Short mmCIF file of C-alpha atoms in Angstrom, two decimals:
data_model
loop_
_atom_site.label_atom_id
_atom_site.label_comp_id
_atom_site.label_asym_id
_atom_site.label_seq_id
_atom_site.Cartn_x
_atom_site.Cartn_y
_atom_site.Cartn_z
CA TYR A 1 41.99 113.98 -32.58
CA ARG A 2 39.54 112.02 -34.74
CA THR A 3 39.97 114.47 -37.59
CA GLN A 4 43.73 114.14 -37.32
CA THR A 5 43.64 110.34 -37.29
CA GLY A 6 41.16 110.35 -40.20
CA ASN A 7 43.42 112.61 -42.24
CA LEU A 8 46.45 110.49 -41.39
CA GLU A 9 44.61 107.35 -42.51
CA ILE A 10 43.71 108.99 -45.82
CA ILE A 11 47.33 110.05 -46.30
CA ALA A 12 48.59 106.55 -45.46
CA ASP A 13 46.06 104.91 -47.78
CA MET A 14 47.01 107.22 -50.66
CA TYR A 15 50.70 106.68 -50.04
CA ASN A 16 50.27 102.90 -50.01
CA GLU A 17 48.13 102.99 -53.15
CA ILE A 18 50.68 105.12 -54.97
CA LEU A 19 53.46 102.66 -54.20
CA SER A 20 51.35 99.61 -55.00
CA ILE A 21 50.07 100.71 -58.43
CA LEU A 22 53.27 102.16 -59.85
CA LEU A 23 54.91 99.91 -62.39
CA PRO A 24 58.69 99.38 -62.22
CA VAL A 25 59.06 101.61 -65.31
CA GLU A 26 56.98 104.40 -63.71
CA LEU A 27 58.58 104.37 -60.27
CA PRO A 28 61.90 105.97 -61.30
CA LEU A 29 60.04 108.86 -62.95
CA LEU A 30 58.54 109.80 -59.60
CA GLN A 31 61.44 108.73 -57.38
CA ASP A 32 62.34 112.30 -56.35
CA ARG A 33 58.72 113.00 -55.38
CA ILE A 34 58.46 109.74 -53.48
CA MET A 35 61.62 110.63 -51.55
CA LYS A 36 60.08 114.03 -50.81
CA MET A 37 56.96 112.25 -49.52
CA ASN A 38 59.06 109.95 -47.38
CA SER A 39 61.03 112.81 -45.86
CA ALA A 40 57.83 114.76 -45.14
CA LEU A 41 56.24 111.72 -43.49
CA GLU A 42 59.34 110.70 -41.52
CA PRO A 43 58.73 113.01 -38.52
CA GLY A 44 55.30 111.43 -38.10
CA ILE A 45 56.86 108.01 -37.97
CA VAL A 46 59.92 108.83 -35.89
CA GLU A 47 59.35 111.80 -33.58
CA LEU A 48 55.77 113.02 -33.43
CA LYS A 49 53.34 111.65 -30.84
CA TRP A 50 49.58 112.05 -30.59
CA ASN A 51 49.87 114.95 -28.15
CA THR A 52 52.75 116.80 -29.88
CA GLN A 53 52.16 120.45 -30.73
CA ASN A 54 51.78 121.53 -34.36
CA ILE A 55 50.36 118.27 -35.66
CA ASP A 56 47.92 120.06 -37.96
CA PRO A 57 50.66 121.84 -40.04
CA PHE A 58 52.46 118.49 -40.31
CA ILE A 59 49.30 116.77 -41.56
CA LYS A 60 48.60 119.59 -44.03
CA ALA A 61 52.15 119.50 -45.44
CA CYS A 62 52.05 115.71 -45.81
CA ARG A 63 48.58 115.79 -47.33
CA ASP A 64 49.64 118.39 -49.91
CA ILE A 65 52.69 116.40 -50.98
CA VAL A 66 50.87 113.07 -51.11
CA TYR A 67 47.92 114.60 -53.01
CA ASP A 68 50.31 116.08 -55.59
CA VAL A 69 52.03 112.76 -56.18
CA ASP A 70 48.67 110.96 -56.25
CA ALA A 71 47.43 113.40 -58.91
CA LEU A 72 50.55 112.73 -61.03
CA VAL A 73 50.13 108.96 -60.71
CA LYS A 74 46.45 109.18 -61.62
CA LYS A 75 47.28 111.34 -64.65
CA MET A 76 49.89 108.82 -65.83
CA LYS A 77 47.50 105.91 -65.37
CA GLU A 78 44.63 107.82 -67.00
CA ASN A 79 46.76 108.56 -70.06
CA ILE A 80 47.86 104.92 -70.35
CA ASN A 81 44.24 103.77 -70.02
CA LYS A 82 43.18 106.18 -72.79
CA MET A 83 45.96 104.83 -75.01
CA GLU A 84 44.90 101.24 -74.39
CA ALA A 85 41.25 102.08 -75.06
CA MET A 86 42.21 103.58 -78.42
CA MET A 87 44.24 100.50 -79.29
CA LYS A 88 41.25 98.26 -78.52
CA HIS A 89 39.60 99.76 -81.62
CA TRP A 90 42.44 98.35 -83.70
CA GLU A 91 41.16 94.83 -82.98
CA LYS A 92 38.31 95.19 -85.49
CA PRO A 93 38.91 92.91 -88.46
CA LEU A 94 40.33 94.40 -91.64
CA PHE A 95 38.05 92.18 -93.70
CA GLU A 96 34.29 92.03 -93.64
CA ARG A 97 32.31 89.29 -95.22
CA LYS A 98 29.05 90.39 -96.73
CA PRO A 99 25.96 88.13 -96.59
CA LYS A 100 25.63 87.84 -100.36
CA PRO A 101 28.27 86.95 -102.94
CA PHE A 102 30.11 89.73 -104.77
CA PRO A 103 32.43 89.66 -107.76
CA PRO A 104 36.12 89.66 -106.77
CA GLU A 105 36.61 93.24 -108.00
CA ASP A 106 33.86 94.50 -105.70
CA VAL A 107 35.26 92.55 -102.76
CA GLU A 108 38.68 94.07 -103.43
CA GLN A 109 37.20 97.58 -103.61
CA ILE A 110 35.25 97.14 -100.37
CA HIS A 111 38.32 95.71 -98.67
CA GLN A 112 40.58 98.56 -99.83
CA ALA A 113 38.11 101.16 -98.61
CA LEU A 114 37.96 99.44 -95.22
CA VAL A 115 41.76 99.21 -94.96
CA ILE A 116 42.19 102.89 -95.86
CA SER A 117 39.59 103.85 -93.26
CA ARG A 118 41.25 101.74 -90.54
CA LEU A 119 44.72 103.03 -91.37
CA GLU A 120 43.43 106.58 -90.99
CA ASP A 121 41.93 105.65 -87.62
CA ILE A 122 45.25 104.16 -86.53
CA ARG A 123 47.14 107.27 -87.68
CA ASN A 124 44.75 109.52 -85.77
CA HIS A 125 45.03 107.33 -82.67
CA GLY A 126 48.81 107.45 -83.04
CA LYS A 127 48.66 111.25 -82.93
CA GLU A 128 46.43 111.09 -79.86
CA ILE A 129 48.79 108.63 -78.17
CA HIS A 130 51.65 111.04 -78.89
CA LYS A 131 49.64 113.89 -77.30
CA LEU A 132 48.93 111.77 -74.23
CA LEU A 133 52.61 110.89 -73.89
CA LYS A 134 53.47 114.57 -74.22
CA ASP A 135 50.85 115.36 -71.55
CA THR A 136 52.47 112.88 -69.18
CA PHE A 137 55.87 114.43 -69.94
CA GLU A 138 54.57 117.92 -69.19
CA HIS A 139 53.10 116.83 -65.86
CA ILE A 140 56.16 114.90 -64.69
CA LYS A 141 58.76 117.18 -66.27
CA PRO A 142 61.62 114.69 -66.50
CA ASP A 143 64.82 115.22 -68.45
CA LYS A 144 63.90 114.24 -72.00
CA LYS A 145 67.10 112.24 -72.47
CA SER A 146 67.17 110.59 -69.05
CA PRO A 147 67.22 106.79 -69.00
CA THR A 148 64.05 106.76 -66.88
CA TRP A 149 62.05 108.77 -69.46
CA VAL A 150 63.51 106.78 -72.37
CA SER A 151 62.46 103.58 -70.57
CA TYR A 152 58.96 104.94 -70.10
CA VAL A 153 58.73 105.86 -73.79
CA ASP A 154 59.93 102.33 -74.64
CA TYR A 155 57.18 100.97 -72.37
CA VAL A 156 54.55 103.01 -74.24
CA ASN A 157 56.06 101.87 -77.55
CA SER A 158 55.73 98.26 -76.42
CA LEU A 159 52.05 98.89 -75.61
CA VAL A 160 51.54 100.27 -79.13
CA ILE A 161 53.31 97.28 -80.67
CA GLN A 162 51.14 94.98 -78.57
CA GLY A 163 48.01 96.86 -79.76
CA ILE A 164 49.05 96.51 -83.40
CA THR A 165 49.85 92.83 -82.88
CA GLU A 166 46.47 92.18 -81.28
CA GLY A 167 44.78 94.01 -84.15
CA ILE A 168 46.58 91.82 -86.69
CA CYS A 169 45.72 88.68 -84.71
CA ALA A 170 42.06 89.69 -84.54
CA SER A 171 41.93 90.21 -88.31
CA MET A 172 43.70 86.93 -88.99
CA SER A 173 41.43 85.06 -86.60
CA TYR A 174 38.34 86.56 -88.24
CA LEU A 175 39.63 85.65 -91.68
CA ALA A 176 40.46 82.11 -90.56
CA ASP A 177 36.95 81.72 -89.15
CA GLN A 178 35.45 82.93 -92.41
CA ILE A 179 37.38 80.53 -94.64
CA SER A 180 37.36 77.48 -92.41
CA ILE A 181 35.11 74.66 -93.47
CA THR A 182 33.06 72.97 -90.80
CA TYR A 183 31.30 69.68 -91.32
#
């Protein structure tokens, strides 16, 4: 009995966590699996009692379904977190001020080398973000042209735009700090 109640608590906690951490753009992608979870759990809510026969197969079936959905949610969140971590690197300034004065030509050369290096990093991160999005697609297996998947891709695009914007703002802020005169 204690094992059964412990397993049921784990299942309920996972189920509640899944529903609480899914964003509105992610929920439709897993809607069919959530409905499958709900239908698997329904007998436990409606008909089964603590002394009903065959509780263990019910718990195992529910646990398997909830674990599968939990793994998908964790994969989606892990991929998004990896994308956001990559985009954090974009916040490094595109201009570095050296401690000693340089002629303008040297400053331009140093700046161009830094910009080329950062652009290459951003391109590489873009490819990695694309791979992570493809990984999410392969795990969820939605219809590529479905509105739910297109919305999710738009969500990821908005994260990338936000990352680029924050990178630009960081560079502009650094530059403003470097040229501001304080008395």
